[in-house]
Amino acid sequence: MKRRNTATKEAVLSVLQSSGKAMSQGAIEKKIGIDINRATIYRVLNRYCDDGVLHRIVADDGRQYFAVCIKCDEHLKPLHHFHFRCEKCETIECLPEPVHFSLSNDYVVKRVNCVITGICKDCAKS
Amino acid sequence: MKRRNTATKEAVLSVLQSSGKAMSQGAIEKKIGIDINRATIYRVLNRYCDDGVLHRIVADDGRQYFAVCIKCDEHLKPLHHFHFRCEKCETIECLPEPVHFSLSNDYVVKRVNCVITGICKDCAKS
DNA sequence: TGTATTATTGCAATATTGTCGCAATAAATA
DNA sequence: TATTTATTGCGACAATATTGCAATAATACA
């Protein structure tokens, strides 16, 4: 399944890159300017996740958020960092803080999803 | 708002206590034997959370899971431990492993939700 | 450049999770 | 036993996310 370049895909990625944060489908749709179908945005996001371009975070509001994999290379495991969800500005930022845990070898670890929820430093000021 | 004892509430708590794991509304409904309305189960679970009897985990499947607060006293912060979600047996277990992270004081932390997803040690064997 | 292939998209429908209003029921108290 | 009101069941609803299908358009190739 070879990928094709489309304006839609580029627009979605561009929004995420310029925001620098993890965004939900709804937030992307608001920011993107052009009119793109909801289902299409989800499909674009899912494909980017499959390709390792984005990573997915599920916050404790039950929604999916997507962020550009900046440091997601073979050295630093993609999802093993904390995320901070601000309840005020409705954004999620990737924290540099890595997630450490030890688990018996009997367990097979596939994904790690860590979200701290509260008020971010920008919103806490005002 | 004084609480009242009902068979429904006791049955829900009993299921969670005997399982020893975190369960979703759906899983509770399957195990509980008696016929209880979906909305009622949610309301019972939410009330238990308000009262500090249960704690809520949101897994990366986007669903809410509920577990008895065994060590949730004033010494050990309730939600600051890891959870492991097994994709095979569809359960979530509370790990003894505490969650450590450092965050600038500018942030206000309200909740921590950490879920490791994979195959648990019991399912990995078979 | 023109054509064929098939990845991508839009639309509508659907599944799932969780909540809410309202009337009926039943637990606790006097 | 009678009263108060927390709890429950039912139905409706909201929101998120996915899927099937037909139409569109990006890519490769003649």
Tab-separated table of C-alpha atoms (C1' of nucleotides) in Angstrom:
chain	number	residue	atom	x	y	z
A	1	MET	CA	0.000	0.000	0.000
A	2	LYS	CA	2.025	2.913	-1.308
A	3	ARG	CA	1.198	6.324	0.155
A	4	ARG	CA	0.145	9.254	-2.001
A	5	ASN	CA	0.722	12.915	-1.319
A	6	THR	CA	-2.440	14.933	-0.936
A	7	ALA	CA	-3.267	18.431	0.209
A	8	THR	CA	-5.350	16.947	3.002
A	9	LYS	CA	-2.526	14.929	4.462
A	10	GLU	CA	-0.096	17.812	4.267
A	11	ALA	CA	-2.563	20.171	5.907
A	12	VAL	CA	-3.141	17.813	8.820
A	13	LEU	CA	0.556	17.296	9.407
A	14	SER	CA	1.240	20.992	9.081
A	15	VAL	CA	-1.276	21.862	11.779
A	16	LEU	CA	0.305	19.392	14.162
A	17	GLN	CA	3.825	20.519	13.377
A	18	SER	CA	3.102	24.190	13.905
A	19	SER	CA	1.167	23.616	17.119
A	20	GLY	CA	3.961	21.562	18.638
A	21	LYS	CA	1.417	19.821	20.821
A	22	ALA	CA	-0.846	16.811	20.707
A	23	MET	CA	-4.235	17.595	19.233
A	24	SER	CA	-7.560	15.842	18.925
A	25	GLN	CA	-9.410	15.390	15.651
A	26	GLY	CA	-11.778	18.162	16.660
A	27	ALA	CA	-8.997	20.621	17.446
A	28	ILE	CA	-7.295	19.850	14.164
A	29	GLU	CA	-10.521	20.379	12.259
A	30	LYS	CA	-10.934	23.800	13.841
A	31	LYS	CA	-7.398	24.922	13.073
A	32	ILE	CA	-6.990	23.504	9.633
A	33	GLY	CA	-8.853	26.164	7.703
A	34	ILE	CA	-9.901	24.044	4.765
A	35	ASP	CA	-12.960	21.821	4.881
A	36	ILE	CA	-12.067	18.196	5.454
A	37	ASN	CA	-14.415	15.405	6.408
A	38	ARG	CA	-14.172	14.097	9.931
A	39	ALA	CA	-13.721	10.495	8.878
A	40	THR	CA	-10.958	11.500	6.520
A	41	ILE	CA	-9.046	13.276	9.243
A	42	TYR	CA	-9.241	10.160	11.387
A	43	ARG	CA	-8.021	8.016	8.528
A	44	VAL	CA	-5.124	10.354	7.823
A	45	LEU	CA	-4.161	10.374	11.493
A	46	ASN	CA	-4.353	6.605	11.774
A	47	ARG	CA	-2.190	6.161	8.710
A	48	TYR	CA	0.404	8.552	10.077
A	49	CYS	CA	0.434	6.528	13.290
A	50	ASP	CA	0.934	3.311	11.346
A	51	ASP	CA	3.824	4.914	9.520
A	52	GLY	CA	5.440	6.174	12.721
A	53	VAL	CA	5.034	9.808	11.791
A	54	LEU	CA	2.639	10.518	14.647
A	55	HIS	CA	1.984	8.910	17.970
A	56	ARG	CA	-1.358	8.559	19.662
A	57	ILE	CA	-2.145	9.487	23.243
A	58	VAL	CA	-5.419	8.609	24.924
A	59	ALA	CA	-6.148	11.107	27.651
A	60	ASP	CA	-8.334	10.572	30.668
A	61	ASP	CA	-11.134	12.382	28.883
A	62	GLY	CA	-11.250	9.218	26.773
A	63	ARG	CA	-10.286	11.014	23.598
A	64	GLN	CA	-7.411	10.375	21.241
A	65	TYR	CA	-4.746	12.993	20.730
A	66	PHE	CA	-2.063	12.953	18.068
A	67	ALA	CA	1.412	14.415	18.130
A	68	VAL	CA	4.387	14.543	15.810
A	69	CYS	CA	7.085	12.062	16.724
A	70	ILE	CA	10.022	14.397	17.219
A	71	LYS	CA	12.334	12.165	19.168
A	72	CYS	CA	10.727	8.927	18.109
A	73	ASP	CA	13.745	7.218	16.714
A	74	GLU	CA	15.197	3.825	17.442
A	75	HIS	CA	17.133	5.090	20.458
A	76	LEU	CA	14.305	6.646	22.391
A	77	LYS	CA	11.225	4.482	22.501
A	78	PRO	CA	8.365	6.402	20.932
A	79	LEU	CA	5.690	6.559	23.575
A	80	HIS	CA	7.759	6.300	26.696
A	81	HIS	CA	7.433	9.868	27.811
A	82	PHE	CA	4.873	11.678	29.908
A	83	HIS	CA	2.165	13.909	28.537
A	84	PHE	CA	0.522	16.813	30.251
A	85	ARG	CA	-3.091	17.635	29.538
A	86	CYS	CA	-4.233	21.100	30.538
A	87	GLU	CA	-7.896	21.251	31.415
A	88	LYS	CA	-7.976	24.979	30.779
A	89	CYS	CA	-6.438	25.412	27.333
A	90	GLU	CA	-7.465	21.924	26.222
A	91	THR	CA	-4.066	20.964	24.892
A	92	ILE	CA	-1.673	18.143	25.548
A	93	GLU	CA	2.032	18.652	25.507
A	94	CYS	CA	4.728	16.037	25.301
A	95	LEU	CA	6.996	16.330	28.302
A	96	PRO	CA	10.680	15.535	27.982
A	97	GLU	CA	10.342	13.456	31.150
A	98	PRO	CA	10.819	9.778	30.308
A	99	VAL	CA	8.652	7.097	31.884
A	100	HIS	CA	10.515	4.633	34.057
A	101	PHE	CA	9.089	1.424	35.384
A	102	SER	CA	10.232	-2.077	36.068
A	103	LEU	CA	8.059	-5.027	35.279
A	104	SER	CA	8.580	-8.751	35.527
A	105	ASN	CA	9.807	-10.277	32.270
A	106	ASP	CA	6.656	-12.364	32.148
A	107	TYR	CA	4.781	-9.356	30.895
A	108	VAL	CA	4.803	-8.343	27.235
A	109	VAL	CA	4.786	-4.559	26.969
A	110	LYS	CA	3.323	-3.146	23.789
A	111	ARG	CA	2.419	0.429	24.610
A	112	VAL	CA	2.810	2.934	27.401
A	113	ASN	CA	0.277	5.695	27.878
A	114	CYS	CA	1.001	8.202	30.630
A	115	VAL	CA	-0.958	11.398	31.010
A	116	ILE	CA	-0.765	13.902	33.830
A	117	THR	CA	-3.817	16.138	33.967
A	118	GLY	CA	-4.082	19.575	35.523
A	119	ILE	CA	-3.302	23.194	34.682
A	120	CYS	CA	-0.257	23.930	32.538
A	121	LYS	CA	2.283	26.549	33.465
A	122	ASP	CA	0.956	29.098	30.989
A	123	CYS	CA	-2.623	28.843	32.231
A	124	ALA	CA	-1.579	28.693	35.883
A	125	LYS	CA	-0.019	32.167	35.593
A	126	SER	CA	-3.110	33.968	34.416
B	1	MET	CA	-26.557	13.503	50.351
B	2	LYS	CA	-26.538	10.499	52.652
B	3	ARG	CA	-25.787	7.145	51.016
B	4	ARG	CA	-28.171	4.230	51.243
B	5	ASN	CA	-27.311	0.550	51.177
B	6	THR	CA	-28.772	-1.354	48.288
B	7	ALA	CA	-28.302	-4.791	46.810
B	8	THR	CA	-27.136	-3.184	43.586
B	9	LYS	CA	-24.328	-1.245	45.199
B	10	GLU	CA	-23.170	-4.215	47.212
B	11	ALA	CA	-23.198	-6.464	44.160
B	12	VAL	CA	-21.076	-4.020	42.143
B	13	LEU	CA	-18.530	-3.640	44.906
B	14	SER	CA	-18.467	-7.357	45.517
B	15	VAL	CA	-17.622	-8.085	41.883
B	16	LEU	CA	-14.739	-5.638	41.977
B	17	GLN	CA	-13.442	-6.901	45.297
B	18	SER	CA	-13.446	-10.531	44.274
B	19	SER	CA	-11.832	-9.845	40.909
B	20	GLY	CA	-9.034	-7.840	42.490
B	21	LYS	CA	-8.619	-6.003	39.211
B	22	ALA	CA	-9.948	-2.925	37.496
B	23	MET	CA	-13.054	-3.594	35.453
B	24	SER	CA	-15.162	-1.736	32.933
B	25	GLN	CA	-18.907	-1.278	33.241
B	26	GLY	CA	-19.390	-3.950	30.596
B	27	ALA	CA	-17.214	-6.480	32.377
B	28	ILE	CA	-18.994	-5.818	35.648
B	29	GLU	CA	-22.379	-6.265	34.013
B	30	LYS	CA	-21.314	-9.648	32.653
B	31	LYS	CA	-20.000	-10.915	35.965
B	32	ILE	CA	-22.616	-9.564	38.280
B	33	GLY	CA	-25.280	-12.177	37.654
B	34	ILE	CA	-28.284	-10.069	38.534
B	35	ASP	CA	-29.877	-7.717	36.014
B	36	ILE	CA	-28.869	-4.126	36.596
B	37	ASN	CA	-29.355	-1.221	34.247
B	38	ARG	CA	-26.298	0.159	32.497
B	39	ALA	CA	-26.878	3.710	33.633
B	40	THR	CA	-27.312	2.548	37.196
B	41	ILE	CA	-24.009	0.729	37.195
B	42	TYR	CA	-22.305	3.878	35.963
B	43	ARG	CA	-23.978	5.934	38.642
B	44	VAL	CA	-22.970	3.485	41.352
B	45	LEU	CA	-19.389	3.484	40.090
B	46	ASN	CA	-19.238	7.261	39.913
B	47	ARG	CA	-20.566	7.587	43.439
B	48	TYR	CA	-17.988	5.141	44.731
B	49	CYS	CA	-15.307	7.198	43.042
B	50	ASP	CA	-16.621	10.374	44.640
B	51	ASP	CA	-16.524	8.652	48.011
B	52	GLY	CA	-12.978	7.396	47.512
B	53	VAL	CA	-13.993	3.750	47.570
B	54	LEU	CA	-12.968	3.177	43.949
B	55	HIS	CA	-10.574	4.851	41.598
B	56	ARG	CA	-11.032	5.347	37.901
B	57	ILE	CA	-8.503	4.488	35.205
B	58	VAL	CA	-8.932	5.472	31.571
B	59	ALA	CA	-7.140	2.990	29.371
B	60	ASP	CA	-5.845	3.545	25.877
B	61	ASP	CA	-8.921	1.809	24.525
B	62	GLY	CA	-10.693	4.966	25.635
B	63	ARG	CA	-12.769	3.182	28.224
B	64	GLN	CA	-13.106	3.735	31.943
B	65	TYR	CA	-12.067	1.033	34.358
B	66	PHE	CA	-12.777	0.957	38.058
B	67	ALA	CA	-10.801	-0.623	40.861
B	68	VAL	CA	-11.063	-0.874	44.605
B	69	CYS	CA	-8.751	1.520	46.405
B	70	ILE	CA	-6.744	-0.880	48.524
B	71	LYS	CA	-3.809	1.282	49.361
B	72	CYS	CA	-5.527	4.556	48.695
B	73	ASP	CA	-4.998	6.184	52.031
B	74	GLU	CA	-3.566	9.527	52.934
B	75	HIS	CA	-0.011	8.237	52.772
B	76	LEU	CA	0.011	6.760	49.317
B	77	LYS	CA	-1.591	9.018	46.726
B	78	PRO	CA	-4.483	7.162	45.128
B	79	LEU	CA	-3.774	7.135	41.454
B	80	HIS	CA	-0.024	7.382	41.426
B	81	HIS	CA	0.683	3.847	40.472
B	82	PHE	CA	0.962	2.066	37.148
B	83	HIS	CA	-1.755	-0.076	35.643
B	84	PHE	CA	-1.329	-2.941	33.269
B	85	ARG	CA	-3.980	-3.647	30.683
B	86	CYS	CA	-3.905	-7.083	29.119
B	87	GLU	CA	-5.266	-7.143	25.592
B	88	LYS	CA	-5.961	-10.840	25.835
B	89	CYS	CA	-7.938	-11.253	29.050
B	90	GLU	CA	-9.338	-7.722	28.892
B	91	THR	CA	-8.480	-6.863	32.447
B	92	ILE	CA	-6.457	-4.156	34.099
B	93	GLU	CA	-4.412	-4.803	37.158
B	94	CYS	CA	-3.013	-2.261	39.557
B	95	LEU	CA	0.744	-2.615	39.733
B	96	PRO	CA	2.593	-1.916	42.956
B	97	GLU	CA	5.039	0.163	40.912
B	98	PRO	CA	4.670	3.843	41.844
B	99	VAL	CA	4.798	6.554	39.187
B	100	HIS	CA	7.694	8.950	39.540
B	101	PHE	CA	8.065	12.176	37.635
B	102	SER	CA	9.365	15.652	38.211
B	103	LEU	CA	7.550	18.642	36.891
B	104	SER	CA	8.149	22.348	37.236
B	105	ASN	CA	6.215	23.899	40.107
B	106	ASP	CA	4.385	26.060	37.596
B	107	TYR	CA	2.208	23.107	36.732
B	108	VAL	CA	-0.813	22.153	38.806
B	109	VAL	CA	-1.160	18.378	38.891
B	110	LYS	CA	-4.647	17.058	39.474
B	111	ARG	CA	-4.574	13.484	38.229
B	112	VAL	CA	-2.090	10.930	36.961
B	113	ASN	CA	-3.191	8.200	34.591
B	114	CYS	CA	-0.564	5.651	33.585
B	115	VAL	CA	-1.435	2.503	31.713
B	116	ILE	CA	0.946	-0.041	30.251
B	117	THR	CA	-0.711	-2.190	27.598
B	118	GLY	CA	0.325	-5.637	26.447
B	119	ILE	CA	-0.034	-9.258	27.518
B	120	CYS	CA	-0.092	-10.050	31.212
B	121	LYS	CA	2.049	-12.746	32.748
B	122	ASP	CA	-0.808	-15.221	33.017
B	123	CYS	CA	-1.803	-14.902	29.370
B	124	ALA	CA	1.789	-14.830	28.155
B	125	LYS	CA	2.340	-18.321	29.553
B	126	SER	CA	-0.416	-20.035	27.628
C	1	DT	C1'	0.516	13.295	-23.070
C	2	DG	C1'	-3.077	10.005	-22.344
C	3	DT	C1'	-4.636	5.919	-19.777
C	4	DA	C1'	-4.955	2.471	-16.176
C	5	DT	C1'	-4.451	1.398	-11.401
C	6	DT	C1'	-5.716	2.015	-6.879
C	7	DA	C1'	-4.932	5.122	-2.789
C	8	DT	C1'	-7.684	8.610	-0.982
C	9	DT	C1'	-11.829	11.098	0.013
C	10	DG	C1'	-16.800	12.388	1.157
C	11	DC	C1'	-21.006	10.892	2.665
C	12	DA	C1'	-24.078	8.356	5.317
C	13	DA	C1'	-24.709	4.908	8.477
C	14	DT	C1'	-23.235	2.518	12.477
C	15	DA	C1'	-21.065	1.057	16.969
C	16	DT	C1'	-19.692	2.164	21.454
C	17	DT	C1'	-19.208	4.617	25.666
C	18	DG	C1'	-21.069	7.458	28.933
C	19	DT	C1'	-24.531	10.906	30.700
C	20	DC	C1'	-29.095	13.005	31.809
C	21	DG	C1'	-34.146	13.901	32.780
C	22	DC	C1'	-38.053	11.999	34.653
C	23	DA	C1'	-41.134	9.085	36.928
C	24	DA	C1'	-41.299	5.003	39.916
C	25	DT	C1'	-39.290	2.512	43.728
C	26	DA	C1'	-37.527	1.624	48.135
C	27	DA	C1'	-34.127	2.602	52.183
C	28	DA	C1'	-33.755	5.232	56.303
C	29	DT	C1'	-35.700	7.951	59.903
C	30	DA	C1'	-39.062	9.604	62.953
D	1	DT	C1'	-46.718	3.203	59.742
D	2	DA	C1'	-45.928	7.374	57.301
D	3	DT	C1'	-42.607	10.621	55.326
D	4	DT	C1'	-38.524	11.989	53.062
D	5	DT	C1'	-35.493	11.561	49.403
D	6	DA	C1'	-31.639	8.536	47.643
D	7	DT	C1'	-31.690	5.210	44.226
D	8	DT	C1'	-33.208	2.883	40.129
D	9	DG	C1'	-35.010	1.821	35.299
D	10	DC	C1'	-36.119	3.514	31.095
D	11	DG	C1'	-35.549	6.119	27.182
D	12	DA	C1'	-33.281	9.634	24.913
D	13	DC	C1'	-29.207	11.896	23.921
D	14	DA	C1'	-24.257	13.462	23.074
D	15	DA	C1'	-19.749	12.555	21.607
D	16	DT	C1'	-16.069	9.873	19.702
D	17	DA	C1'	-14.510	6.849	16.358
D	18	DT	C1'	-15.037	3.458	12.596
D	19	DT	C1'	-16.804	1.362	8.233
D	20	DG	C1'	-18.936	0.452	3.513
D	21	DC	C1'	-19.500	2.276	-0.787
D	22	DA	C1'	-19.183	5.112	-4.656
D	23	DA	C1'	-16.656	9.057	-6.525
D	24	DT	C1'	-12.277	11.358	-7.017
D	25	DA	C1'	-7.592	12.030	-7.989
D	26	DA	C1'	-2.421	10.862	-7.392
D	27	DT	C1'	0.899	7.919	-9.391
D	28	DA	C1'	2.990	4.934	-12.764
D	29	DC	C1'	3.397	3.444	-17.233
D	30	DA	C1'	2.560	3.021	-22.131
